[in-house]
Structures are given as C-alpha cells and as structure tokens.
Tab-separated table of C-alpha atoms in Angstrom:
chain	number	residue	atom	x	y	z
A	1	UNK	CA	13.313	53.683	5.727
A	2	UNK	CA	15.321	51.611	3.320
A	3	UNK	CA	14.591	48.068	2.169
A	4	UNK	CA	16.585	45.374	4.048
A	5	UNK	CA	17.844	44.006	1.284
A	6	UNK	CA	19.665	45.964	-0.895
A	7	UNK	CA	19.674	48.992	1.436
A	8	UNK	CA	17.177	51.466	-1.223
A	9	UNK	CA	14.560	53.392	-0.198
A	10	UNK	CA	11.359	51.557	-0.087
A	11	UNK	CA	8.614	52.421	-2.919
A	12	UNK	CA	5.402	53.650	-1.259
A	13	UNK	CA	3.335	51.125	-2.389
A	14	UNK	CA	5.445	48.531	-0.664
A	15	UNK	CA	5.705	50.424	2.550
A	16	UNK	CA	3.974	48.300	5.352
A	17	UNK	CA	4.165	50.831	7.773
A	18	UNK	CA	2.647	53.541	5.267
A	19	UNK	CA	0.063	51.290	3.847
A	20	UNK	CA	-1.342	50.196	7.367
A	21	UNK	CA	-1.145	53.881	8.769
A	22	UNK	CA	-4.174	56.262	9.047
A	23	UNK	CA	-2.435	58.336	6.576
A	24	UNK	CA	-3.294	55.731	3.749
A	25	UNK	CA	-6.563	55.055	4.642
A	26	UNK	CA	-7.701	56.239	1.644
A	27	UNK	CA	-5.637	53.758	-0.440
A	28	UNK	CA	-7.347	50.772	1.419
A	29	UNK	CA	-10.663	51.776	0.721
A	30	UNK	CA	-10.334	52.461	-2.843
A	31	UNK	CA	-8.019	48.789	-3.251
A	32	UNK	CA	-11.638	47.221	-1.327
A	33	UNK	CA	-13.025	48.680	-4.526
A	34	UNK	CA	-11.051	48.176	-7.492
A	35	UNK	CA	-9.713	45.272	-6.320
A	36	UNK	CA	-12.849	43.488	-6.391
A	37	UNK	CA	-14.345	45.210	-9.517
A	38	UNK	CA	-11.129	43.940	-11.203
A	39	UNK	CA	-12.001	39.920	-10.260
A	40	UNK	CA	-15.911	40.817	-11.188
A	41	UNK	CA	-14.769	41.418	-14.377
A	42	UNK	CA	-12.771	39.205	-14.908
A	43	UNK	CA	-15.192	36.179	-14.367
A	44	UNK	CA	-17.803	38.060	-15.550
A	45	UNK	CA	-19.900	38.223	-13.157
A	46	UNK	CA	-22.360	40.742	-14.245
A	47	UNK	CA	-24.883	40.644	-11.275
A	48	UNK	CA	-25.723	38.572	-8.348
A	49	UNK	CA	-28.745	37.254	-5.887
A	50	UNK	CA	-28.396	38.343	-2.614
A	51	UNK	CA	-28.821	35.873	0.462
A	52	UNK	CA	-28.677	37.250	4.088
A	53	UNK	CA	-29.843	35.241	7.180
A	54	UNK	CA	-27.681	34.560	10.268
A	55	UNK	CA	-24.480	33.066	10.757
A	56	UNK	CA	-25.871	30.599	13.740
A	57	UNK	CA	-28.567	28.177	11.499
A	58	UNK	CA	-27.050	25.057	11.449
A	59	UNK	CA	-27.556	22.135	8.742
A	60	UNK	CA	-30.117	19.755	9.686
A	61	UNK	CA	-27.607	16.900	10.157
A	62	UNK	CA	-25.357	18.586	12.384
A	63	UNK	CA	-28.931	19.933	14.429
A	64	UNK	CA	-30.173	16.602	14.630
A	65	UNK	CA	-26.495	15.501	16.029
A	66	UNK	CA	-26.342	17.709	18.720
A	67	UNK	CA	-29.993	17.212	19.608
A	68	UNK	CA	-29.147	13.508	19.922
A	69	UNK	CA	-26.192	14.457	22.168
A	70	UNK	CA	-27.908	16.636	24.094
A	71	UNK	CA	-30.440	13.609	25.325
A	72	UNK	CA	-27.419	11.185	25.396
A	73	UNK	CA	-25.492	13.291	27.912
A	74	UNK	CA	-27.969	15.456	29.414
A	75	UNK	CA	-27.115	19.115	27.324
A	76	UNK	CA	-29.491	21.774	26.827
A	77	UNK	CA	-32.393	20.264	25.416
A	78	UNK	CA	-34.256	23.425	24.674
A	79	UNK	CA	-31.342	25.078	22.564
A	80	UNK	CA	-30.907	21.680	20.907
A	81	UNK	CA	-35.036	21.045	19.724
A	82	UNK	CA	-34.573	24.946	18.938
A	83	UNK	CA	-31.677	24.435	16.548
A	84	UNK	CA	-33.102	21.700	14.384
A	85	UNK	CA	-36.453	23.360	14.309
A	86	UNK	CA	-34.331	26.739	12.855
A	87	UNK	CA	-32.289	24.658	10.349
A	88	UNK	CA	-35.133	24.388	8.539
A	89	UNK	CA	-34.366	27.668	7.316
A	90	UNK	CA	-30.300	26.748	6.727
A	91	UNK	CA	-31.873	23.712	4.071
A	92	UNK	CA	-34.439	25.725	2.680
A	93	UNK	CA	-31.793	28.153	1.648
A	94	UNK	CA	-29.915	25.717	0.366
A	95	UNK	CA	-32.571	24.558	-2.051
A	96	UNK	CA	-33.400	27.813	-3.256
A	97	UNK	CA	-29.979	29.278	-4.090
A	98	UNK	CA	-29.605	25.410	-5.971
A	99	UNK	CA	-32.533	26.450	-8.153
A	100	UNK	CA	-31.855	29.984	-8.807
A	101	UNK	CA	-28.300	28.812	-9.953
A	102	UNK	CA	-29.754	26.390	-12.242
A	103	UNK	CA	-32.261	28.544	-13.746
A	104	UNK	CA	-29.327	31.381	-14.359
A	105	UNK	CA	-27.038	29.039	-15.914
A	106	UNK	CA	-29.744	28.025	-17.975
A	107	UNK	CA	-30.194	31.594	-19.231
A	108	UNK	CA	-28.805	32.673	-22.622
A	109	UNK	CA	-25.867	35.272	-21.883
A	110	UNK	CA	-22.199	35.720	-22.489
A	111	UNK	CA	-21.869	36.505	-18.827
A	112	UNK	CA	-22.710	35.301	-15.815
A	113	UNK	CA	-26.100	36.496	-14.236
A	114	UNK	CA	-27.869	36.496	-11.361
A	115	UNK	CA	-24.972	34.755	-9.729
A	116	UNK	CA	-25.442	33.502	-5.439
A	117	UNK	CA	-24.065	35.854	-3.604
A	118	UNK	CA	-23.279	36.047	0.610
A	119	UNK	CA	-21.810	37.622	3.395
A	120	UNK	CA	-19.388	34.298	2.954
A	121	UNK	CA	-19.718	33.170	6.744
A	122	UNK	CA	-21.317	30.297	8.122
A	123	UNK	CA	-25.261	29.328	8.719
A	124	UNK	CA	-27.305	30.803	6.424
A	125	UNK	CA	-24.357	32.449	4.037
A	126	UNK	CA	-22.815	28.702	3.905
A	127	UNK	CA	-26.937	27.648	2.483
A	128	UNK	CA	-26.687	29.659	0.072
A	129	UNK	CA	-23.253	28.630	-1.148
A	130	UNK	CA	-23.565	25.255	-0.575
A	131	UNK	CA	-26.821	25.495	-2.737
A	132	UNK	CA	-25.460	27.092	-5.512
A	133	UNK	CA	-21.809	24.969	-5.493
A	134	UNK	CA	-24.312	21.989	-6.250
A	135	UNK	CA	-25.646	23.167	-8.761
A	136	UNK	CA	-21.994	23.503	-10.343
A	137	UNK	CA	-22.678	27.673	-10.372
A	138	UNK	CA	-19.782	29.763	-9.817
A	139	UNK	CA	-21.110	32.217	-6.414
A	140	UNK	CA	-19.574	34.823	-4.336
A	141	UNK	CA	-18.268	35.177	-1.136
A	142	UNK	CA	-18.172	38.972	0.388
A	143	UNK	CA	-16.473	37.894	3.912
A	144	UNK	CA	-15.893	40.663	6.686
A	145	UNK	CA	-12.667	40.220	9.513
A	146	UNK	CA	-14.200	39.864	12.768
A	147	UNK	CA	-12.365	39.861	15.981
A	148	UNK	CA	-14.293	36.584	17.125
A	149	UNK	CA	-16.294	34.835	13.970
A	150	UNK	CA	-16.978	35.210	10.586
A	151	UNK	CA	-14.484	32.070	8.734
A	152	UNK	CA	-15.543	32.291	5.529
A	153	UNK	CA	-17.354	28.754	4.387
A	154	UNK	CA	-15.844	26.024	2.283
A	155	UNK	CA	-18.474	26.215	-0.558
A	156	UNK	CA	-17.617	29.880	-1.800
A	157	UNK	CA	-15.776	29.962	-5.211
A	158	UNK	CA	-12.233	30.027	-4.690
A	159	UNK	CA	-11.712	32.647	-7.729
A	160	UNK	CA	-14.637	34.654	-5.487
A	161	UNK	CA	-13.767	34.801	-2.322
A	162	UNK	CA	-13.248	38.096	-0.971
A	163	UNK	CA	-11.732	39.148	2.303
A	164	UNK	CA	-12.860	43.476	3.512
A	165	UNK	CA	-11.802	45.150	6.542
A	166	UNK	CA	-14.897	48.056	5.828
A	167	UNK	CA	-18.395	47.141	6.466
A	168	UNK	CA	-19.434	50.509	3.949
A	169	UNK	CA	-17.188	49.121	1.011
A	170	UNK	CA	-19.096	45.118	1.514
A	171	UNK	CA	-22.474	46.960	1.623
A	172	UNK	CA	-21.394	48.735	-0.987
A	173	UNK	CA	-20.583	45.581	-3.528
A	174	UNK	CA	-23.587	43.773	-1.555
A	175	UNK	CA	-25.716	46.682	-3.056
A	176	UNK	CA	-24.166	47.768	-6.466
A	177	UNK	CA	-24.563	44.339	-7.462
A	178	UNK	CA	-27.043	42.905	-6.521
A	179	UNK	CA	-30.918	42.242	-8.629
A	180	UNK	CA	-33.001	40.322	-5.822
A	181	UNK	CA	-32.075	39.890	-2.300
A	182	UNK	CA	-33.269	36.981	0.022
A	183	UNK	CA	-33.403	37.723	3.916
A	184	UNK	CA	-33.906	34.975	6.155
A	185	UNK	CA	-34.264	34.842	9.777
A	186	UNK	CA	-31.473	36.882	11.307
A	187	UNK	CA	-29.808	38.858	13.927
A	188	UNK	CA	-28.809	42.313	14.428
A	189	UNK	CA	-26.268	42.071	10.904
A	190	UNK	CA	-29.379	40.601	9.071
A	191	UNK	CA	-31.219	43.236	10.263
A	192	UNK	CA	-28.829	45.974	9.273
A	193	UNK	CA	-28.744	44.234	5.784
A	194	UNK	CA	-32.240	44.113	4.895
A	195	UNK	CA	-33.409	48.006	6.593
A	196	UNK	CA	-30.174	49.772	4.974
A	197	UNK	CA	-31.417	48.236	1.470
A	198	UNK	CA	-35.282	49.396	1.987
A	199	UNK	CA	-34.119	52.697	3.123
A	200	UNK	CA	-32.079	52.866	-0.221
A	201	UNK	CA	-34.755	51.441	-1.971
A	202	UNK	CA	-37.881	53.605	-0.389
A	203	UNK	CA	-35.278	56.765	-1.196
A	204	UNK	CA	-34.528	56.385	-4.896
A	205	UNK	CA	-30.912	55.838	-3.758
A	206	UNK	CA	-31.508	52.827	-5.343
A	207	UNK	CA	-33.049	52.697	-8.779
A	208	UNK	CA	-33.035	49.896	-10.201
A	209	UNK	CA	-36.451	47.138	-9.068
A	210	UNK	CA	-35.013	45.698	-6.480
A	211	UNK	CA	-36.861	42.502	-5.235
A	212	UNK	CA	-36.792	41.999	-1.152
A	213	UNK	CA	-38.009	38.522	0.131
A	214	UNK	CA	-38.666	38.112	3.439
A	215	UNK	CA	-38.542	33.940	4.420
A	216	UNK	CA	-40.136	32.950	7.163
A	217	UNK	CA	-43.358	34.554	8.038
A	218	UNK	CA	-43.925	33.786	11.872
A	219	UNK	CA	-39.946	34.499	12.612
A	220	UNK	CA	-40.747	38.335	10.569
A	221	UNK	CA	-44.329	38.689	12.685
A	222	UNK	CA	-42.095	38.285	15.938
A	223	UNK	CA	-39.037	40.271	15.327
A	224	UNK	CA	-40.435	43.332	13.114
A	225	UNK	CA	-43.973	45.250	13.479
A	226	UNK	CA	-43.582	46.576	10.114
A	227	UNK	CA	-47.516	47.267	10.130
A	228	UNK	CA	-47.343	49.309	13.329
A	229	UNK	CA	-44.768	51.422	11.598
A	230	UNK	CA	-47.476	52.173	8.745
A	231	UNK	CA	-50.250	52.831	11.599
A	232	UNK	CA	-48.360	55.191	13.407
A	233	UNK	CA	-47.457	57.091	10.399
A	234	UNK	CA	-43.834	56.719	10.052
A	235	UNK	CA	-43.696	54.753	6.541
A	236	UNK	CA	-46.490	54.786	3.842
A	237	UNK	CA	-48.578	51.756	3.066
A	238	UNK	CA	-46.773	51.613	-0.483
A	239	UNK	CA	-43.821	50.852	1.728
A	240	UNK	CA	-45.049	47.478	3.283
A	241	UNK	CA	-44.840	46.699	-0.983
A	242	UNK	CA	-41.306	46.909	-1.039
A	243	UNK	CA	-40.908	43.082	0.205
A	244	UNK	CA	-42.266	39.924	-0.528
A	245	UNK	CA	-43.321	37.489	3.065
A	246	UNK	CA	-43.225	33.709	2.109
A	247	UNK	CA	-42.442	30.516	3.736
A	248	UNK	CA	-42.040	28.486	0.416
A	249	UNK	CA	-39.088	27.921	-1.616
A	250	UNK	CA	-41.362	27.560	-4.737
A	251	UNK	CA	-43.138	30.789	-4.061
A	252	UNK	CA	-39.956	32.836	-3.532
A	253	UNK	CA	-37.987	30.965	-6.858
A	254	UNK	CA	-41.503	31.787	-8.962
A	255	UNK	CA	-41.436	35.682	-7.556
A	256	UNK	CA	-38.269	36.030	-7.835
A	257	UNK	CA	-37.439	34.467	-11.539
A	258	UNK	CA	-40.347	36.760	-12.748
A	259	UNK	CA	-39.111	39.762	-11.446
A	260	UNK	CA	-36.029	39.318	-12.950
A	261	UNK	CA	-37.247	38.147	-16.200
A	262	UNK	CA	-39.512	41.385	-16.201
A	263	UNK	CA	-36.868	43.936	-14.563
A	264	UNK	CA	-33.271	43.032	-15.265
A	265	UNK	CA	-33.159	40.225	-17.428
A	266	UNK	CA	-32.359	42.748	-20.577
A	267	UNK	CA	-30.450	44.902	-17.981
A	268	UNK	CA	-27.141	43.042	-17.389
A	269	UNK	CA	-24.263	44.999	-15.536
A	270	UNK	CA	-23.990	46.717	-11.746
A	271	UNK	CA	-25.886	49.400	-11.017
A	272	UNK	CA	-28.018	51.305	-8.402
C-alpha cells in the first residue's frame, strides 16, 4: 500500500488499516498504557482518589426541574420524586471530592497527590469532577467508548482527559493508581468496580492499604447482602473490614484523610 501522496510505501506506524486490524492488537493495548503513563508524568500526578457511582444521578437542580415538569405536564411523577431524592448522592459527591481536593493541595509535595479521579462520564463521575474543578484541583478523567452513553463531562481536566477502547487497561489505571476509592450508589459498572477491587484487595493482588467507602447505607443494605455472604461461609468476617459504610460526607473525608495520612502519605507514586 503506498501513501497517496508521494506514492512511498506507508511506515507501519502510520498504517490505518494495520493499526486498526486484529493483527496490531497488541500495539493498542500497550499505546492505552504508555500513552497515559506518559501524561501522568508529565503533570505529575503521582496518585489519585477514586470515585465510582452511576452515570444516571442527576444534580439537584436539574432533579428538581424535571420534577416540576413532571407535575406541570403530567410526566412520571414517581421517576421524577425518585430522581431528586437520588441526587442527593450526585451533591454529596460533589462536596466531598471539593474537600479532598482542598486538603491535597494543601499537602506539602512536589507532586500532585491524592488527585479526583473518575470513570469521566456523567452522574456521579461528573460529582466528583465538578467537586474537585471547584476547588481549582487538577482531576482525571478515565472515559470508556460506548456504543450508546458514556460523553465524558465538562469538568474533567482538559490536560487529563483520557479516551480507552479496553475496559482491562481503564481498570487497570483505575487500580494502579489509585490510594482510596469512594463507591456510591450504582449499577451493574459500579458494581463491577467496587467487587473487582475487593477481590484484588482480599487476594494480596493488591498490596498497598487500600481504603473502600461504601456511601449510602440503606441503598448498600438493599442491593448487596454482604453479611449473608459471611454466614454462609463464602468470605471471612475480616472481609466485611475491607470497606467503610457511611452516609456522611464528614465521616468519609475524616476516614479517609487518616488513612492516607497513616498509609500513603510518605508513599507517593503508583503501585499495587
């Protein structure tokens, strides 16, 4: 195949049709690595605070909005009262990654630590974002492509905003980075999330102290039976340790700053 323009053979690393094949597979999974490592370093971002939670929480304004519209016009009220009382969660989130990027800026390092990190999307990943954009904190981004959602949110840093094709190679950065992870109320993605990271945790895959919060106490009762999984044997009861339940954003900044301070603080860099 020759180059249309001056008729040479194209180099293989500007081959479309090579670089998009099966054949180079391998290429596109290691550039979703060093590709990202490269713009980590650059900024200096040597670690981050994870926030999962789903992509459908709305803000409170836009809940209360379509609640009003809903009476006005005669929508579904129940979905409507349902979505402002869930965007609780969306604000809460918002306050807490605000404070955590305060309290890391105000930490004495060369680099950046501890930095807001999401899956980049909307709901809950925008919170966190948002949250940490007003507090004038640089924060990541780690967006997937999706065949039907998954925009990434106006509030990311430009400079970190990331774009993968591979779930394995986002989980991976999710992972390799991260020093405390937030999960909020979620669906089946948040739920992949949090039980991939506790089975890497509960394993030793992961090695470093990883703190796990789990906001929102009645949604967690509901979805998960974690306890039953203890009674019937299938985890230990040292396992039900491995996260933190709250429903405060003071309780979950006060747990998760002194695990931090305790853990990582004098640990700076990636690692598992």
């Amino acid at each position: 195949m020759s180059d249309s323009t001056d008729g040479l053979p194209k180099k293989a690393y500007r081959n479309l049709d090579f670089l998009e094949s099966a054949s180079a597979r391998a290429l596109r999974i290691l550039s979703e690595y060093i590709e990202p490592n490269s713009r980590f370093n650059h900024y200096k971002i040597d670690d981050t605070i994870i926030f999962f939670g789903s992509a459908r929480i709305l803000p409170r304004d836009e809940a209360e909005k379509r609640l009003d519209a809903a009476k006005a016009e005669g929508g579904d009220l129940k979905r409507a009262e349902r979505d402002l009382e869930m965007s609780r969660y969306y604000e809460e989130t918002r306050e807490l990654a605000r404070r955590l990027t305060e309290w890391s800026k105000g930490l004495q390092a060369d680099d950046r630590r501890f930095v807001v990190c999401s899956g980049g999307g909307p709901g809950i990943m925008e919170a966190a974002n948002r949250g940490a954009s007003e507090a004038k904190g640089l924060n990541v981004g780690l967006n997937i492509s999706l065949p039907m959602e998954q925009l990434d949110n106006p509030y990311i840093s430009r400079e970190l905003n990331f774009e993968f094709h591979y779930f394995f190679m986002r989980k991976f950065w999710f992972a390799y980075l991260a020093k405390a992870v937030v999960v909020m109320p979620g669906g089946f993605g948040t739920l992949d999330e949090l039980f991939e990271l506790l089975t890497l945790v509960q394993t030793g895959k992961i090695r470093k102290q990883m703190p796990v919060v789990l906001f929102g106490s009645q949604y967690w009762a509901e979805v998960i039976n974690l306890e039953a999984l203890e009674r019937y044997g299938t985890i230990s009861a040292e396992d039900l340790e491995l996260f933190f339940r709250t429903d405060s954003v003071d309780e979950a900044f006060d747990f998760i700053t002194e695990q931090l301070q305790s853990y990582a603080l004098d640990i700076p860099g990636p690692r598992l």
